[in-house]
Each structure stands twice: as structure tokens, then as C-alpha cells.
mmCIF file with all atom_site columns, C-alpha atoms in Angstrom:
data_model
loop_
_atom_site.group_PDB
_atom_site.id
_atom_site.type_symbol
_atom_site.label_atom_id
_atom_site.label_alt_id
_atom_site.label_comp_id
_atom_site.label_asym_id
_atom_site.label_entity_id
_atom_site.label_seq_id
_atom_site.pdbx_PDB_ins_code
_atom_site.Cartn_x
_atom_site.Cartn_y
_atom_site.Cartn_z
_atom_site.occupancy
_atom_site.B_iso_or_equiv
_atom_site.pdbx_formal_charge
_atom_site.auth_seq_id
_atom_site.auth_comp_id
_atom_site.auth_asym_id
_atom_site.auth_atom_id
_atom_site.pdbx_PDB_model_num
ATOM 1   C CA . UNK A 1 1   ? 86.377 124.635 81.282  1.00 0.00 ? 1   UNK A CA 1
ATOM 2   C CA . UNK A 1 2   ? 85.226 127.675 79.895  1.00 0.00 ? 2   UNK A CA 1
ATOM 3   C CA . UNK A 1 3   ? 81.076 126.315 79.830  1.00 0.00 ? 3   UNK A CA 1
ATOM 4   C CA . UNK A 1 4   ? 81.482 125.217 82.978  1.00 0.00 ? 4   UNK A CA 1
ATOM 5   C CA . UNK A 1 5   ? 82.726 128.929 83.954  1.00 0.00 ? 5   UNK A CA 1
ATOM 6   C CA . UNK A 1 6   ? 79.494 130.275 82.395  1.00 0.00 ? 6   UNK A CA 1
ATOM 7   C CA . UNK A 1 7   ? 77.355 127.214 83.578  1.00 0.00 ? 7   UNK A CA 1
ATOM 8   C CA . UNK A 1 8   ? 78.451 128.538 87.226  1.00 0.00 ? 8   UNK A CA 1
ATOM 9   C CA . UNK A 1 9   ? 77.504 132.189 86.569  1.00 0.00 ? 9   UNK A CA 1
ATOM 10  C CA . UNK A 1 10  ? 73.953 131.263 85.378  1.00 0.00 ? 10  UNK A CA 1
ATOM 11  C CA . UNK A 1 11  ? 73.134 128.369 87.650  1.00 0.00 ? 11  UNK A CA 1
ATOM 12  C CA . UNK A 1 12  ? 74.492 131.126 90.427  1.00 0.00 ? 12  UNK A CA 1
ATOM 13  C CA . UNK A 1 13  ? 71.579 133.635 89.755  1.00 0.00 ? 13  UNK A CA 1
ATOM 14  C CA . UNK A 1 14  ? 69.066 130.739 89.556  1.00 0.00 ? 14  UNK A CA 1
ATOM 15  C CA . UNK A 1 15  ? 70.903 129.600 93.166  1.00 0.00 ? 15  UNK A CA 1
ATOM 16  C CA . UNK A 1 16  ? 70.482 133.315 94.396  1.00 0.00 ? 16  UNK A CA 1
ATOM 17  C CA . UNK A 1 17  ? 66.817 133.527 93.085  1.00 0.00 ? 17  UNK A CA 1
ATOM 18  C CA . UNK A 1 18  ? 66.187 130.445 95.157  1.00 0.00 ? 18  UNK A CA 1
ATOM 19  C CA . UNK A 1 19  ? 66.901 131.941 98.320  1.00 0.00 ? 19  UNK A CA 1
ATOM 20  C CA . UNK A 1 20  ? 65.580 135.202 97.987  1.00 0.00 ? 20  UNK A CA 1
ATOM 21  C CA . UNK A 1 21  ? 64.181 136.559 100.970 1.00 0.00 ? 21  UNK A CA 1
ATOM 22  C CA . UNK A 1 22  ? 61.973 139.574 99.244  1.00 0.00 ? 22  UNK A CA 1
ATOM 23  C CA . UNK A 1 23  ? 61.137 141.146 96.362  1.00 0.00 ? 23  UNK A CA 1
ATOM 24  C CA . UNK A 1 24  ? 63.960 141.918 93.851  1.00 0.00 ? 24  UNK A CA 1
ATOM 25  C CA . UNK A 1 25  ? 64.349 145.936 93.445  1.00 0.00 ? 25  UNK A CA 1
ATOM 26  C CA . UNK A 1 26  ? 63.866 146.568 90.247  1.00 0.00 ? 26  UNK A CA 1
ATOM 27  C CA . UNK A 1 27  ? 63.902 149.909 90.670  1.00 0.00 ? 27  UNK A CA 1
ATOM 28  C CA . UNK A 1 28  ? 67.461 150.106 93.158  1.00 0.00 ? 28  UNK A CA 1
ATOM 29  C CA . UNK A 1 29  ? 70.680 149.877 90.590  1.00 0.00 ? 29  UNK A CA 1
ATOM 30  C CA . UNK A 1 30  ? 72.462 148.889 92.969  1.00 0.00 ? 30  UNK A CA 1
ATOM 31  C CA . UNK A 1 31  ? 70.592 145.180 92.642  1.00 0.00 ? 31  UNK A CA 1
ATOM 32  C CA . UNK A 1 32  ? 71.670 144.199 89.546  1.00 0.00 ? 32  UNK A CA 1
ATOM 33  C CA . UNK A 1 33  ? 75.344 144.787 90.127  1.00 0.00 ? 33  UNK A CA 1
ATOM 34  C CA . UNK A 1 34  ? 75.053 142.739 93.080  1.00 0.00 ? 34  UNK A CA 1
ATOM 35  C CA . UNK A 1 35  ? 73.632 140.252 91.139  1.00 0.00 ? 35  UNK A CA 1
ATOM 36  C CA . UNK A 1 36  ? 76.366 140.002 88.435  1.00 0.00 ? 36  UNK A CA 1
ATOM 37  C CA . UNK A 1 37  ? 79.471 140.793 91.249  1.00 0.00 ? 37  UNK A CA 1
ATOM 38  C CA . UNK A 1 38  ? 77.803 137.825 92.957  1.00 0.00 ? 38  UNK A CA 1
ATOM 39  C CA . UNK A 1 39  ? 77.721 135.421 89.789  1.00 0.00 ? 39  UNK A CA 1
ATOM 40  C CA . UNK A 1 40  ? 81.083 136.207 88.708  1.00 0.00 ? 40  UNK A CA 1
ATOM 41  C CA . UNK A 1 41  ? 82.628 135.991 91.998  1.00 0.00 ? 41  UNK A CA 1
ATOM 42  C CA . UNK A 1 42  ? 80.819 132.273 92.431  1.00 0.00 ? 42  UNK A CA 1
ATOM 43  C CA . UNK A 1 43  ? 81.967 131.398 89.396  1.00 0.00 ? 43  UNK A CA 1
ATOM 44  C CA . UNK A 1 44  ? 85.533 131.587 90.236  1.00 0.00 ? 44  UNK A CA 1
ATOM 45  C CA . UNK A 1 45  ? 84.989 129.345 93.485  1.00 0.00 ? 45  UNK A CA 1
ATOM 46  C CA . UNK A 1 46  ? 83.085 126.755 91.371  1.00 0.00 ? 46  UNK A CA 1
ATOM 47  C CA . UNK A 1 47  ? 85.901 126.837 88.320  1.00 0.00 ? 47  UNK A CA 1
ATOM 48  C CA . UNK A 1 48  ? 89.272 128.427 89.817  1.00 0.00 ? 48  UNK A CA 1
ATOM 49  C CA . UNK A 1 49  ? 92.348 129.289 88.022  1.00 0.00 ? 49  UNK A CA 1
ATOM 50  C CA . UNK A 1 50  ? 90.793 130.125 84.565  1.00 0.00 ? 50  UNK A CA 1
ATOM 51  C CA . UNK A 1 51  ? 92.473 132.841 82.979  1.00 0.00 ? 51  UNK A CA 1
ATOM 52  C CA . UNK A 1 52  ? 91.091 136.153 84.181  1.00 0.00 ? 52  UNK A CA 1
ATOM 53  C CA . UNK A 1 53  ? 88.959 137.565 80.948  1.00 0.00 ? 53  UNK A CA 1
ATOM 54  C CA . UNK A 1 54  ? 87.369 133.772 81.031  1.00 0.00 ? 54  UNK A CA 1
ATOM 55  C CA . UNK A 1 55  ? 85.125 134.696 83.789  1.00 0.00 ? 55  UNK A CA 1
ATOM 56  C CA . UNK A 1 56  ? 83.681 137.468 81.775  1.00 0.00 ? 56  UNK A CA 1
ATOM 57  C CA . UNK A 1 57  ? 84.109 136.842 78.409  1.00 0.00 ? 57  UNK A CA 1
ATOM 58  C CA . UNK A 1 58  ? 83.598 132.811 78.090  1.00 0.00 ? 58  UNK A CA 1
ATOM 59  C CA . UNK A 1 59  ? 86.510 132.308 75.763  1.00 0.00 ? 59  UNK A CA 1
ATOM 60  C CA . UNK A 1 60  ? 85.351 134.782 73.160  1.00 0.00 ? 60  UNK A CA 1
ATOM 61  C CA . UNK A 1 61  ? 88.719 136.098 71.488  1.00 0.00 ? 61  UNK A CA 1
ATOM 62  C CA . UNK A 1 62  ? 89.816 139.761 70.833  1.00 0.00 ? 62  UNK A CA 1
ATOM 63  C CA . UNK A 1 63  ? 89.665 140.718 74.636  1.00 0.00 ? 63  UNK A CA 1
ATOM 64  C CA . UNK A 1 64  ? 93.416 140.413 75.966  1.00 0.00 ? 64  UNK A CA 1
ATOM 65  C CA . UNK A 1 65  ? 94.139 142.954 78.196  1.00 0.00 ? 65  UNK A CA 1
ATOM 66  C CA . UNK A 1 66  ? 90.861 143.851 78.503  1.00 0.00 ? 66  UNK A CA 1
ATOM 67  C CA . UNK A 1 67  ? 90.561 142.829 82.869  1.00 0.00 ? 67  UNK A CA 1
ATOM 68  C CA . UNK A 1 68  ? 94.257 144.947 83.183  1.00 0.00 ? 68  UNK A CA 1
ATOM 69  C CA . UNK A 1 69  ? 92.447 148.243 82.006  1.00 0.00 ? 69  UNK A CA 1
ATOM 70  C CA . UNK A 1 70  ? 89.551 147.545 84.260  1.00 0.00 ? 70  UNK A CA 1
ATOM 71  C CA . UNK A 1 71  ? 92.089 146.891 86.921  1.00 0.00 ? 71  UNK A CA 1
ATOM 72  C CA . UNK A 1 72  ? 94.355 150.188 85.960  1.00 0.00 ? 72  UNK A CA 1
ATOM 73  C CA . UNK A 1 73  ? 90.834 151.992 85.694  1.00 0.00 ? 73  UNK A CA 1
ATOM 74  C CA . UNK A 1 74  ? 88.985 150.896 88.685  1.00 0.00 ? 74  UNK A CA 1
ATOM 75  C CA . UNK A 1 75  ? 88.706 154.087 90.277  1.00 0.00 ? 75  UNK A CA 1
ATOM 76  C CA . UNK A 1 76  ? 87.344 155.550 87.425  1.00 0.00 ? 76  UNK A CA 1
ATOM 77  C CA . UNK A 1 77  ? 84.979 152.926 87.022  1.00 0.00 ? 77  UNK A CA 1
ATOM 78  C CA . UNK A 1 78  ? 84.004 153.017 90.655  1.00 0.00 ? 78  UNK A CA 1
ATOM 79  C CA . UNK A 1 79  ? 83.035 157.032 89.910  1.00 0.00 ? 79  UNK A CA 1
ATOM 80  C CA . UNK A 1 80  ? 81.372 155.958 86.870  1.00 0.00 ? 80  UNK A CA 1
ATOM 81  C CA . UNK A 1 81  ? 79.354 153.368 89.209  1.00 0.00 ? 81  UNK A CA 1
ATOM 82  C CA . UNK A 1 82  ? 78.758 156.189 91.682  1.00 0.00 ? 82  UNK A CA 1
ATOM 83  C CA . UNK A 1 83  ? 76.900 158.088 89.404  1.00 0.00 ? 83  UNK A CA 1
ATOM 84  C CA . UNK A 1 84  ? 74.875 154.751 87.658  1.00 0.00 ? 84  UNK A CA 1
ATOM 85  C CA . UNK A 1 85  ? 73.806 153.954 91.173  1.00 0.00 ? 85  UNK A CA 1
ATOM 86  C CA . UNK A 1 86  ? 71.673 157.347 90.910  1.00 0.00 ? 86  UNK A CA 1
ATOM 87  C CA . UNK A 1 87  ? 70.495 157.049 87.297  1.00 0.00 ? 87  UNK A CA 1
ATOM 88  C CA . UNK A 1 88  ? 70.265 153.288 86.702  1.00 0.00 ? 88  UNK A CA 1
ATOM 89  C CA . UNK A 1 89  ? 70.374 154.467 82.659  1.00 0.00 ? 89  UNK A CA 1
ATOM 90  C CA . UNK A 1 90  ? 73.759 155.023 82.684  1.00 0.00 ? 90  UNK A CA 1
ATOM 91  C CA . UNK A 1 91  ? 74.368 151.791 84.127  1.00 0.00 ? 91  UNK A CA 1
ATOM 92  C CA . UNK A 1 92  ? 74.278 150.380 80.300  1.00 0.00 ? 92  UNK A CA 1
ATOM 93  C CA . UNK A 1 93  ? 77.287 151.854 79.586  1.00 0.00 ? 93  UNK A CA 1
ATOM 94  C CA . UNK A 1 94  ? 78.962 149.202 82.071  1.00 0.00 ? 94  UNK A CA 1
ATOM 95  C CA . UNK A 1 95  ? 76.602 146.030 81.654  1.00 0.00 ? 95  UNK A CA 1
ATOM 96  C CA . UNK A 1 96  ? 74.924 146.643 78.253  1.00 0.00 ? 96  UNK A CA 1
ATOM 97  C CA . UNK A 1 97  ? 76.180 147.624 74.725  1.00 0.00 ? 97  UNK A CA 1
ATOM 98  C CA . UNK A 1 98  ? 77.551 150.797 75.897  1.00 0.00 ? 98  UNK A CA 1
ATOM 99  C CA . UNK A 1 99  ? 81.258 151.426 76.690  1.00 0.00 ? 99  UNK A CA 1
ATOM 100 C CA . UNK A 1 100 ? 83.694 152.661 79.145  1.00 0.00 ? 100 UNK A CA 1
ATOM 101 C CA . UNK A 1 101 ? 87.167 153.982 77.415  1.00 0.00 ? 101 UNK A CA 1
ATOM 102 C CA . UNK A 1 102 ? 86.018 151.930 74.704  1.00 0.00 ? 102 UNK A CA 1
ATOM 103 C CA . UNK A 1 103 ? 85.525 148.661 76.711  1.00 0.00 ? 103 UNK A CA 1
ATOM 104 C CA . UNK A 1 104 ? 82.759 146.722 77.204  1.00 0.00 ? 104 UNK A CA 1
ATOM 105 C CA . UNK A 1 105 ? 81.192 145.309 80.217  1.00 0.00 ? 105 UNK A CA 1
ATOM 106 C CA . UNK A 1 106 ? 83.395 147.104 82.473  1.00 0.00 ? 106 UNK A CA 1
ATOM 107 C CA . UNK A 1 107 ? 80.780 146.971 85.386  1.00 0.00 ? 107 UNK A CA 1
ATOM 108 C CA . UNK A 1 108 ? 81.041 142.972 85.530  1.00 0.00 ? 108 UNK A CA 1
ATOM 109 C CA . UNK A 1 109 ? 84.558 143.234 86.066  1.00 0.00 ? 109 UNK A CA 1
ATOM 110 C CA . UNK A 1 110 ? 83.710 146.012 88.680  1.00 0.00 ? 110 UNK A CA 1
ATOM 111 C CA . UNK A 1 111 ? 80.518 144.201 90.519  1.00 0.00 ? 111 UNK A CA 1
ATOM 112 C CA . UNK A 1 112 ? 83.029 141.036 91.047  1.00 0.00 ? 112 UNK A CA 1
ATOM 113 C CA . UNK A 1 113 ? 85.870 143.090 92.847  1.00 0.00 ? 113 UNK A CA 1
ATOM 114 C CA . UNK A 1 114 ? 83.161 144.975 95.156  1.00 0.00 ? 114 UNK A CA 1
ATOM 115 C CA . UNK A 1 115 ? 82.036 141.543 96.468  1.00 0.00 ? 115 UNK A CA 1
ATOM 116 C CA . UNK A 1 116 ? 85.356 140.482 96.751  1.00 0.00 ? 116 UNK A CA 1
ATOM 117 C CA . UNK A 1 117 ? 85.614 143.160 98.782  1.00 0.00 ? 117 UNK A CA 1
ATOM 118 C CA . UNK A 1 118 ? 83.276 142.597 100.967 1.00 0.00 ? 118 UNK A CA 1
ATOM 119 C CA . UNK A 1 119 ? 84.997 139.528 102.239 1.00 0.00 ? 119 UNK A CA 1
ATOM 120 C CA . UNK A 1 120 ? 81.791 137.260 103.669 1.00 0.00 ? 120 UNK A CA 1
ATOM 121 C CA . UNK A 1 121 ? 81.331 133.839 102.464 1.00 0.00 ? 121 UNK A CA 1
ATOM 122 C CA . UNK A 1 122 ? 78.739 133.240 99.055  1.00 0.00 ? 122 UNK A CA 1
ATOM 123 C CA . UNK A 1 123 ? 76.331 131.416 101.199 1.00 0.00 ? 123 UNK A CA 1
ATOM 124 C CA . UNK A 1 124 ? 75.766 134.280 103.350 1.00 0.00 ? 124 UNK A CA 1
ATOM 125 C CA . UNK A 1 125 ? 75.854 136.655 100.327 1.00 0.00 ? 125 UNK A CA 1
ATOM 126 C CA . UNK A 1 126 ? 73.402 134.898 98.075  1.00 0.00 ? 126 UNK A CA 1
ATOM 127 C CA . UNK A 1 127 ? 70.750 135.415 101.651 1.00 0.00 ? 127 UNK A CA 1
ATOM 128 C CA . UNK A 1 128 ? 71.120 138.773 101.585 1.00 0.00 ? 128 UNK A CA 1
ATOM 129 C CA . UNK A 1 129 ? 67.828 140.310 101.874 1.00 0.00 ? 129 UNK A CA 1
ATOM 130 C CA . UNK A 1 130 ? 67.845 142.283 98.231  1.00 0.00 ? 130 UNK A CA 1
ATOM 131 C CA . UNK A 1 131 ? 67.485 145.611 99.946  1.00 0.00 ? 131 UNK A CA 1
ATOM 132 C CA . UNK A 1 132 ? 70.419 144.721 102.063 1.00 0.00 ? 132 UNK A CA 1
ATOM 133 C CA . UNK A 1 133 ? 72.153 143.483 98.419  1.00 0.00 ? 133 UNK A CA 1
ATOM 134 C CA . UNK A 1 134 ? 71.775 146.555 96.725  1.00 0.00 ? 134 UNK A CA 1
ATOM 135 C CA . UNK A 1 135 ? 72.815 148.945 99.975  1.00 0.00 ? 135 UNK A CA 1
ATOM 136 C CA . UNK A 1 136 ? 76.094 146.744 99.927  1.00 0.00 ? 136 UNK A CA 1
ATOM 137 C CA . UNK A 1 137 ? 76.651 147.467 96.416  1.00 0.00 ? 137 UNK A CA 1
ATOM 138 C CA . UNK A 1 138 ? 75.603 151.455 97.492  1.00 0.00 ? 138 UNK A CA 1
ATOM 139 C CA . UNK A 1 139 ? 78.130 151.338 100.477 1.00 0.00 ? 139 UNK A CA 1
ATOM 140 C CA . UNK A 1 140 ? 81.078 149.565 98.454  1.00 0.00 ? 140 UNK A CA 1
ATOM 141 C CA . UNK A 1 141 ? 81.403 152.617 96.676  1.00 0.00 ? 141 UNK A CA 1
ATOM 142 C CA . UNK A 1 142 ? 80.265 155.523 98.647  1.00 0.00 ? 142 UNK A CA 1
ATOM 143 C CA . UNK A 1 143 ? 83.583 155.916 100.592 1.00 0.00 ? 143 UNK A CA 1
ATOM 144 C CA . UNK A 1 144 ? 84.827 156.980 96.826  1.00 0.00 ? 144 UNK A CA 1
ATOM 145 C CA . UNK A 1 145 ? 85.928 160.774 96.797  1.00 0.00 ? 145 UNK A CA 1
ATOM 146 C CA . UNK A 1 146 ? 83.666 161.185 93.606  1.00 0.00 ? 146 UNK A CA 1
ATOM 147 C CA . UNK A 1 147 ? 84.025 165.004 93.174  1.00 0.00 ? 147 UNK A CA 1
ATOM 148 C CA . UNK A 1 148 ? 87.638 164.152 91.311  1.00 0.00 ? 148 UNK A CA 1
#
């Protein structure tokens, strides 16, 4: 079970870059957390009821309690996101080697609860326009009081 969980998340971005209906942002951060929310979040409706760090880790030991913290710390993480949406460098920090509290990938965890969030079905999702993507991903955390 846990390929098929990863086989979902990558065959989901090649899914998504089928139906693109513009150029991909390169420049807008807020694109490549959509993209990674969206995989995630399709790959628990492909491959349900896998243990929660599955879906981001692929069975790789050592990360118990890893998707609590990121739970227990998703405000801070949506702050943290706030101010990677700005300067897409520090957006590393939460989808690259970097860390947050000394945990990594943080932001995948974070990208899959803001599409969850946004409660419309993948097929419409994966249409998005990618302007309209990445100003989802913008608006799913700018009701945030970020000055704390």
C-alpha cells in the first residue's frame, strides 16, 4: 500500500499537468504548495485509511509523531507559510531540506489541510487555472492574524 500511496501523489501532478489551463507560475509560491496540497490530498482518495505519516513519508521509519506536531503547530506553520508566500526562499524550510521546530517537510502536511479546506471536489481543483491555484493557496491563509 504504501507505493501505491506515492504512485497516487506522482501520477496526481502528471494528472494536474494534463489539464492545465495556462502557464505554471513559477514565479507565485503560492503554486507549488497547491501543487503538493493537491497531490497529497488525491492521494488519500486514491489509497484511504493509510496511517497518517504514510501519505508523506512513504513508509520511511523514524517519523512517529511527526503529522501530531504539524497538527499541534498548524498555526504556526500557517504564519510561517504567510511569510514564504512573499519570499518563495523561505519556502525550503517547509518543502526542502530545511526545517520547522526541527521537522521536516512541514509545508506538505500544511498544503494538504489548506485544500482540505477548501472543500471542492479534485476534479474541479486539478482545473484550476494556476493563477486561480496559487490565489487559493494566498487566500487559505490570509485570514491568519500573522502579526502574533
Amino acid at each position: 500500500a504504501t507505493a501505491r500511496v506515492a504512485a497516487a501523489h506522482e501520477t496526481t501532478h502528471g494528472w494536474h499537468e494534463l489539464h492545465l489551463t495556462g502557464p505554471q507560475p513559477l514565479d507565485n509560491a503560492g503554486w507549488p504548495v497547491f501543487e503538493e496540497g493537491l497531490a497529497v490530498h488525491t492521494s488519500r482518495a486514491v489509497v484511504p485509511d493509510r496511517p497518517e505519516e504514510e501519505y508523506f513519508w512513504y513508509g520511511l521509519e523514524g517519523f512517529d509523531g511527526w503529522a501530531a506536531w504539524c497538527v499541534e503547530n498548524r498555526a504556526k506553520l500557517r504564519h510561517r507559510l504567510h511569510h514564504a508566500l512573499s519570499d518563495p526562499s523561505k519556502l525550503g524550510d517547509m518543502f526542502g531540506s530545511g526545517t520547522v521546530g526541527g521537522h521536516h517537510r512541514t509545508g506538505y502536511h500544511l498544503a494538504d489541510a489548506l485544500i482540505a479546506e477548501m472543500n471542492r471536489p479534485l476534479a474541479e481543483l486539478v482545473r484550476l487555472a494556476p493563477e486561480d491555484a496559487a490565489a487559493a493557496i494566498r487566500n487559505a491563509v490570509a485570514g491568519v492574524d500573522h502579526d502574533r
